[in-house]
CSV table of C-alpha atoms in Angstrom, one decimal:
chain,number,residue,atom,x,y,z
Y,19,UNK,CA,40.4,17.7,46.9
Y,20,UNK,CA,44.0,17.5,48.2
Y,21,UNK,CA,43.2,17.1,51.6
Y,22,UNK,CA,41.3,14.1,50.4
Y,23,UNK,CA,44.1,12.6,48.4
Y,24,UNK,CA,47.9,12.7,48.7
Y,25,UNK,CA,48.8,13.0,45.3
Y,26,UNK,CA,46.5,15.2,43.7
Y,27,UNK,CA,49.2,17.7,43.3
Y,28,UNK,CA,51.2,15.3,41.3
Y,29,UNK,CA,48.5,14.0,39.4
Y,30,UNK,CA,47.1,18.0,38.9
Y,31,UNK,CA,49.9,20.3,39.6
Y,32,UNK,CA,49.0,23.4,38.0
Y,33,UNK,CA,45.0,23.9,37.4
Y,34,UNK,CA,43.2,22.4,34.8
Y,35,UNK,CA,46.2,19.7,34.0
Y,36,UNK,CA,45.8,16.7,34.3
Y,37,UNK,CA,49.9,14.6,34.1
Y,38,UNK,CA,48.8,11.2,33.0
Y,39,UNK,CA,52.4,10.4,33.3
Y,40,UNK,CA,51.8,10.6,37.0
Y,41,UNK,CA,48.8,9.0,37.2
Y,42,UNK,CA,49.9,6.2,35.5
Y,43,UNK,CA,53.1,5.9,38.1
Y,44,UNK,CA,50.4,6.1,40.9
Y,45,UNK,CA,48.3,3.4,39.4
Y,46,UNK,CA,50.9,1.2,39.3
Y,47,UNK,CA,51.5,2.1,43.0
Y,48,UNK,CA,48.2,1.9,44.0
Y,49,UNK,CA,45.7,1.2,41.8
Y,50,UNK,CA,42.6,2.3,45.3
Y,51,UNK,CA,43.9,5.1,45.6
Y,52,UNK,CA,44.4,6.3,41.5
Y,53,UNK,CA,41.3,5.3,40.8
Y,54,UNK,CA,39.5,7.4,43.6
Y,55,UNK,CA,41.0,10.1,42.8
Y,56,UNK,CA,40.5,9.6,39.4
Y,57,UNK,CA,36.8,9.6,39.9
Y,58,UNK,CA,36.8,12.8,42.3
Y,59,UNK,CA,38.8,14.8,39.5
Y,60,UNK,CA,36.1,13.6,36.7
Y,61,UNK,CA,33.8,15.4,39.1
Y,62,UNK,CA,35.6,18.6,39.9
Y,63,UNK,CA,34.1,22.2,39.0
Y,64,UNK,CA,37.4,22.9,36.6
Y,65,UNK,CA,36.0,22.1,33.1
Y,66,UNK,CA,39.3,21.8,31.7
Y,67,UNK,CA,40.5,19.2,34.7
Y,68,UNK,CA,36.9,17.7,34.2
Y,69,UNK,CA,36.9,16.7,30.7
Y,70,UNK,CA,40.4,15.6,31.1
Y,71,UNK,CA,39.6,13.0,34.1
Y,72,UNK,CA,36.9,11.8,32.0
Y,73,UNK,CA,38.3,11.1,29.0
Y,74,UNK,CA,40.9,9.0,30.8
Y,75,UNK,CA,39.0,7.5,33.3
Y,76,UNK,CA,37.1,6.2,29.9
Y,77,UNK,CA,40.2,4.6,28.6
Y,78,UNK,CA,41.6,3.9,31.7
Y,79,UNK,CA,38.5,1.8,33.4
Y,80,UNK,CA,37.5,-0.1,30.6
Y,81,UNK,CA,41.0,-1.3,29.9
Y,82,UNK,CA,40.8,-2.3,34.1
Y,83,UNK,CA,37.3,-4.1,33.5
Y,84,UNK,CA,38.8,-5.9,30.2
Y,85,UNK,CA,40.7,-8.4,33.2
Y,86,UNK,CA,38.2,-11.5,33.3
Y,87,UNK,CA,36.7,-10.9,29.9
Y,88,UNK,CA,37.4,-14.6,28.8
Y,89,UNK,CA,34.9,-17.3,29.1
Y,90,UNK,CA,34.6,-21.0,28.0
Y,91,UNK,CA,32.7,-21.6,24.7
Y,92,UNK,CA,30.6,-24.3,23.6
Y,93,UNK,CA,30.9,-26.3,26.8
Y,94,UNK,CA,27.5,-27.1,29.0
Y,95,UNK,CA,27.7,-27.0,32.9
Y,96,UNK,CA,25.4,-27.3,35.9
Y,97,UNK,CA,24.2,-24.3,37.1
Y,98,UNK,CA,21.2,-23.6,39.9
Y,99,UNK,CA,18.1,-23.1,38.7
Y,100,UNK,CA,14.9,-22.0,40.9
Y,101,UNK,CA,12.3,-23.0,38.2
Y,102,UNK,CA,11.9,-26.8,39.2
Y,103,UNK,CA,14.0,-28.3,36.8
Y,104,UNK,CA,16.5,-30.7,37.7
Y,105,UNK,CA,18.0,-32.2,41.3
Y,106,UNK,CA,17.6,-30.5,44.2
Y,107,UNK,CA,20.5,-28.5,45.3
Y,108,UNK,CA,20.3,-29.3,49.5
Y,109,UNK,CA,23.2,-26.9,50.3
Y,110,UNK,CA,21.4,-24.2,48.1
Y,111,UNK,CA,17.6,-24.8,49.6
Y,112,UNK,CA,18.9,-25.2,53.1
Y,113,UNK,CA,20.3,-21.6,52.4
Y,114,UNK,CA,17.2,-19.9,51.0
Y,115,UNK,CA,14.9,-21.8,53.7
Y,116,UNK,CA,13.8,-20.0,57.2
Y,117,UNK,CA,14.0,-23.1,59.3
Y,118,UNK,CA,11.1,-23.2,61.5
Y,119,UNK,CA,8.7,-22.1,58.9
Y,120,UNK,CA,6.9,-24.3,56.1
Y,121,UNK,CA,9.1,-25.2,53.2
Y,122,UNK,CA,7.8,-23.9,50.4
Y,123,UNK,CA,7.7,-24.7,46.5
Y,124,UNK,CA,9.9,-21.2,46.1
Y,125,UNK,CA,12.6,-22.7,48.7
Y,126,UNK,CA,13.9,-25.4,46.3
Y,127,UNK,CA,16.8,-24.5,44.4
Y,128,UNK,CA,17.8,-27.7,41.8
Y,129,UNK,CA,20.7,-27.7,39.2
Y,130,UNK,CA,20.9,-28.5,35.8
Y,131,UNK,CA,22.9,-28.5,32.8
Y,132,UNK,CA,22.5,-25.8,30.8
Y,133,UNK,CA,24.5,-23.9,28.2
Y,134,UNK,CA,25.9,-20.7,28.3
Y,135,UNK,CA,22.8,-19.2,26.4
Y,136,UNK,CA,22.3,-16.5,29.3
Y,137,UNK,CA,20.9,-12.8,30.0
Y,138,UNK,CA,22.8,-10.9,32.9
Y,139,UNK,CA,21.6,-7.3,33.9
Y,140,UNK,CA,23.9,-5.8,36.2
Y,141,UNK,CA,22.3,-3.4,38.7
Y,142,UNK,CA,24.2,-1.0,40.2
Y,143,UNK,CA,23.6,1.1,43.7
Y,144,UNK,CA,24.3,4.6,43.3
Y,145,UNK,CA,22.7,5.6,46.5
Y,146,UNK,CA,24.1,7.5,49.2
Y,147,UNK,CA,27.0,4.6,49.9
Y,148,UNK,CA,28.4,4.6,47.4
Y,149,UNK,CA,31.0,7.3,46.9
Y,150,UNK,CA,34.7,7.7,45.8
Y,151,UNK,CA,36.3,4.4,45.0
Y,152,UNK,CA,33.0,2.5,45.2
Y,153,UNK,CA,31.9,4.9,41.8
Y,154,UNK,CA,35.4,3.7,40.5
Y,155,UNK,CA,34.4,-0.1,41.0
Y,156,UNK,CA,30.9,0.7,39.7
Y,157,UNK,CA,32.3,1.9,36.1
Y,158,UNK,CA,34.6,-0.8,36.1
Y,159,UNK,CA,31.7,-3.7,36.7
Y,160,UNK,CA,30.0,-2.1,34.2
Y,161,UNK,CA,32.6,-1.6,31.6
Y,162,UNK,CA,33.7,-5.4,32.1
Y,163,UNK,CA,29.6,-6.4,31.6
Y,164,UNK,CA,29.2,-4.3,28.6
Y,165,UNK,CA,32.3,-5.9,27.2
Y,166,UNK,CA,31.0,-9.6,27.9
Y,167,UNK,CA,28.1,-9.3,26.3
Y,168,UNK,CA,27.9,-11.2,22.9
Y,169,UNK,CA,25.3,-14.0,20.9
Y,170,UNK,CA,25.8,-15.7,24.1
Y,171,UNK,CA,25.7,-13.4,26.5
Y,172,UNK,CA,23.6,-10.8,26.4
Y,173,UNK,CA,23.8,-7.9,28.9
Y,174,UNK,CA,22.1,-5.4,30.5
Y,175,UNK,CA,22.6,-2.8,32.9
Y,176,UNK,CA,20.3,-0.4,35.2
Y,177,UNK,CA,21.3,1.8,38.2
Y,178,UNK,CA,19.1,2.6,41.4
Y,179,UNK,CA,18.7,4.6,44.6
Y,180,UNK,CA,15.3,5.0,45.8
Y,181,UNK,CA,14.5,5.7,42.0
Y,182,UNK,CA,16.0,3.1,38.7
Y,183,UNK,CA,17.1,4.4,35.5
Y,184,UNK,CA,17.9,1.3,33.1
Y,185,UNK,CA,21.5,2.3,31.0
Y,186,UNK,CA,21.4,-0.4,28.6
Y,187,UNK,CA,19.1,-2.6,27.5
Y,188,UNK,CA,19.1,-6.5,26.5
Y,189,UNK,CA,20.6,-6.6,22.9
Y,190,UNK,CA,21.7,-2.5,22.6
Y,191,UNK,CA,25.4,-2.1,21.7
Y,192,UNK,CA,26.1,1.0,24.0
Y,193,UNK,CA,30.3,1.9,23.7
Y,194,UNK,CA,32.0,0.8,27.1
Y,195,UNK,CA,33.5,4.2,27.1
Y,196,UNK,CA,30.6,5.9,27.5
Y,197,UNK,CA,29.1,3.7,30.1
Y,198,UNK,CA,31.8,5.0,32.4
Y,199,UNK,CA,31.3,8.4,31.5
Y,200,UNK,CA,28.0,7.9,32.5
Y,201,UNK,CA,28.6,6.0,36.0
Y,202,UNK,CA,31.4,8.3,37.1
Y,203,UNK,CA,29.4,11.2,36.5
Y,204,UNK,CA,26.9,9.8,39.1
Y,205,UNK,CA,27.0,10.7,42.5
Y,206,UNK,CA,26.1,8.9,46.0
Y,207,UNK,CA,22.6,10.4,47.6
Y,208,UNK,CA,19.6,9.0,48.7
Y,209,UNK,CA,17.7,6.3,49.7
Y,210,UNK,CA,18.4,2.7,48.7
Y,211,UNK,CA,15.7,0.5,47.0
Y,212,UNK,CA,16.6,-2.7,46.4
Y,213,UNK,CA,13.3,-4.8,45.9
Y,214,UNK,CA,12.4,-2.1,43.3
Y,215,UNK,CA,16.0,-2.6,41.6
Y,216,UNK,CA,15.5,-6.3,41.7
Y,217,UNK,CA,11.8,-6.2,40.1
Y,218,UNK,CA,13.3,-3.4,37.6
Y,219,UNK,CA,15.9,-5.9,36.6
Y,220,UNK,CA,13.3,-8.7,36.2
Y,221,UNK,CA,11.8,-6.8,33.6
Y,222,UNK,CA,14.9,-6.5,31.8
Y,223,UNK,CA,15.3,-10.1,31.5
Y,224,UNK,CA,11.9,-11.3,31.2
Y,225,UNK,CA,11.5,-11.0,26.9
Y,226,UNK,CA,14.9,-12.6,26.6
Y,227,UNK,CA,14.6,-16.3,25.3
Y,228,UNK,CA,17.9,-17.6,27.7
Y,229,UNK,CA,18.7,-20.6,29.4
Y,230,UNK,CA,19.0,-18.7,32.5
Y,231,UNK,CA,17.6,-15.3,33.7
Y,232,UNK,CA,20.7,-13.3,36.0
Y,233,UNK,CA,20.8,-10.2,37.6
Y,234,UNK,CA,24.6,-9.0,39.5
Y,235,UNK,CA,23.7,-7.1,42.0
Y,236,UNK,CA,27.0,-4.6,43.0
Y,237,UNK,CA,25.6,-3.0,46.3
Y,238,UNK,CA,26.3,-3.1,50.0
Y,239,UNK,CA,23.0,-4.3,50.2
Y,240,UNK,CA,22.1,-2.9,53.4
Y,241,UNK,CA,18.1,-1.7,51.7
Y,242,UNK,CA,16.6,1.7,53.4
Y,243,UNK,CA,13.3,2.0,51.8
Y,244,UNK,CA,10.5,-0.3,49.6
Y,245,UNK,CA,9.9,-3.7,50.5
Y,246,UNK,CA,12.4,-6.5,51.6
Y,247,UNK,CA,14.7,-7.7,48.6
Y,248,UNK,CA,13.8,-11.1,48.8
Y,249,UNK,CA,10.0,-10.5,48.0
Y,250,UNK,CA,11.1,-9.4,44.4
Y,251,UNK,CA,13.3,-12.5,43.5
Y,252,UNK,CA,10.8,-14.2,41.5
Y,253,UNK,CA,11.4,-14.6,38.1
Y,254,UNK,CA,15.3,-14.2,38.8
Y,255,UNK,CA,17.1,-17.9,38.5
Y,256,UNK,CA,20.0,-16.6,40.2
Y,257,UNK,CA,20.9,-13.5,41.8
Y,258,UNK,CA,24.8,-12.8,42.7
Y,259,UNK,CA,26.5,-10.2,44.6
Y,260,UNK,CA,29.2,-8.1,44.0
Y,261,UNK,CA,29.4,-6.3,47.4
Y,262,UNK,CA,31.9,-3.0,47.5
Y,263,UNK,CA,34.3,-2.0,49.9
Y,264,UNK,CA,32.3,-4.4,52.4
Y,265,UNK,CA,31.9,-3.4,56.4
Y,266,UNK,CA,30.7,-6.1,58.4
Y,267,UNK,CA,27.3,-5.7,58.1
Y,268,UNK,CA,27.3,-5.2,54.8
Y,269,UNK,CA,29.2,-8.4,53.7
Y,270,UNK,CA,26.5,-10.6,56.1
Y,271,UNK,CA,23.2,-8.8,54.3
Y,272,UNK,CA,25.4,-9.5,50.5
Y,273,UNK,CA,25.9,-12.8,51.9
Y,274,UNK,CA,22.3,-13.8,52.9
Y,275,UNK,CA,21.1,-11.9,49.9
Y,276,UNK,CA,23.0,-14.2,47.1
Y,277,UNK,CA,22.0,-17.2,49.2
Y,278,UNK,CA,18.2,-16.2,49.2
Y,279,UNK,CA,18.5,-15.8,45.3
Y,280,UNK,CA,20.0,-19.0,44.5
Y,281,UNK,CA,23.4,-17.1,43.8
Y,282,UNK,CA,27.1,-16.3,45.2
Y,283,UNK,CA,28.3,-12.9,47.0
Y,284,UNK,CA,31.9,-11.8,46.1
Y,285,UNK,CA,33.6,-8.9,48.3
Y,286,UNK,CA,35.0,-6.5,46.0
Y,287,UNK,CA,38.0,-4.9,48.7
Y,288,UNK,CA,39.5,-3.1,45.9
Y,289,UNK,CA,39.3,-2.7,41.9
Y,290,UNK,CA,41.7,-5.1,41.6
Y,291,UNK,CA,39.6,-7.7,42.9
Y,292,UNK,CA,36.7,-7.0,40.0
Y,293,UNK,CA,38.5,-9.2,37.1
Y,294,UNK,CA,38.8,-12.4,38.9
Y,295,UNK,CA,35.4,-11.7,40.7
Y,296,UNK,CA,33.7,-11.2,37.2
Y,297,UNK,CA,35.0,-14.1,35.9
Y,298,UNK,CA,33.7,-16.1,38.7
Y,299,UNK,CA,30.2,-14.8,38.1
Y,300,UNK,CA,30.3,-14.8,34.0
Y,301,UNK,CA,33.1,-17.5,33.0
């Protein structure tokens, strides 16, 4: 683990300790690089070092995905809708449509004005990419959904590879702290399904009675395996991206993805980014 990162001695200079002193000076330092680390410690084989990584990644995170948190109340706004409903959105169909091919009746994206009555499920990719400080940015998405979620809002949240396993429900009250327990202790490997994430997510939303049905998607969305991700939009009235420490590639597939869906892509370059990011997508 040292040779991985530079200050693990500081952070953990005899074993099983944990100096929070000295994290907290390297967060303030660099925030990438603390909460990496962070992460690998709340993974390594030292129990003692373990628990202790955990308990403060816990505390630590969730205070991180707090940033953003406030939204505007009992205000209405126009949103994009892909039910019918409204005026048609050009720059929004233009995006979703494959020029050269038939427009069809799932192509039109309208907006209307809506409230703020909504159901977000956040899905999160724990596939082979995402490792390190993308698990970091993971727990704090997740934290800073869980903590949105109120009359208003409510939230869900699933994770995926080439398999889903659904965290927390529409309406459950799970504790923010242990939703980053549970993502940190997650590990990269496998294949990565989107479409089945996607219809997964669908599901979650579907019995919610909401104004408007979102999933965030926080993924490099670069699919290995099941069907395309834009066969298993339906039923979704807007998808957005939150795309991790993008690479080229990966920032053009987010991209084309959130368009398809009716929806924005944000780059998430490091955790810092994650407050004003969530904002954009919940405020």
């Amino acid at each position: 683990m040292a040779a991985r990162h530079d200050a693990f001695e500081e952070v953990s200079p005899e074993v099983g300790e944990l100096d929070e002193e000295a994290f907290a000076a390297l967060m303030a330092e660099d925030a990438d690089a603390a909460a990496a680390l962070l992460t690998d410690l709340a993974a390594a084989t030292d129990r003692e070092l373990r628990t202790a990584a955990q308990r403060l990644a816990a505390r630590v995170f969730v205070q991180v995905g707090r940033v953003g948190r406030a939204r505007t109340r009992g205000t209405r706004r126009l949103v994009p809708d892909r039910r019918g409903d409204g005026d048609l959105d050009l720059d929004r169909t233009l995006d979703r449509w494959d020029v050269g091919t038939p427009l069809a009746e799932g192509d039109l994206v309208t907006r209307r004005w809506t409230g703020h009555r909504r159901t977000v499920c956040l899905a999160v990719d724990t596939s082979g990419s995402m490792t390190g400080l993308g698990v970091a940015i993971a727990a704090v998405a997740a934290a800073g959904v869980v903590l949105t979620g109120d009359e208003k809002l409510r939230t869900s949240l699933l994770t995926f590879g080439r398999e889903v396993d659904v965290v927390q429900r529409p309406g459950q009250r799970r504790a923010a702290e242990d939703v980053v327990t549970h993502l940190i202790g997650l590990r990269g490997h496998g294949m990565t399904d989107l479409s089945a994430a996607l219809r997964a997510a669908r599901l979650q939303l579907a019995p919610e009675v909401a104004d408007e049905r979102v999933v965030v998607l926080l993924s490099d969305c670069l699919h290995t395996t099941g069907d395309p991700p834009e066969t298993a939009l339906a039923g979704i009235d807007r998808l957005d991206v939150l795309c991790p420490l993008p690479t080229p590639e990966a920032e053009e597939a987010a991209r084309a993805l959130a368009a398809r869906g009716g929806g924005t892509a944000q780059m998430v370059r490091t955790v810092r980014d994650l407050g004003p990011a969530l904002t954009r997508l919940l405020g």
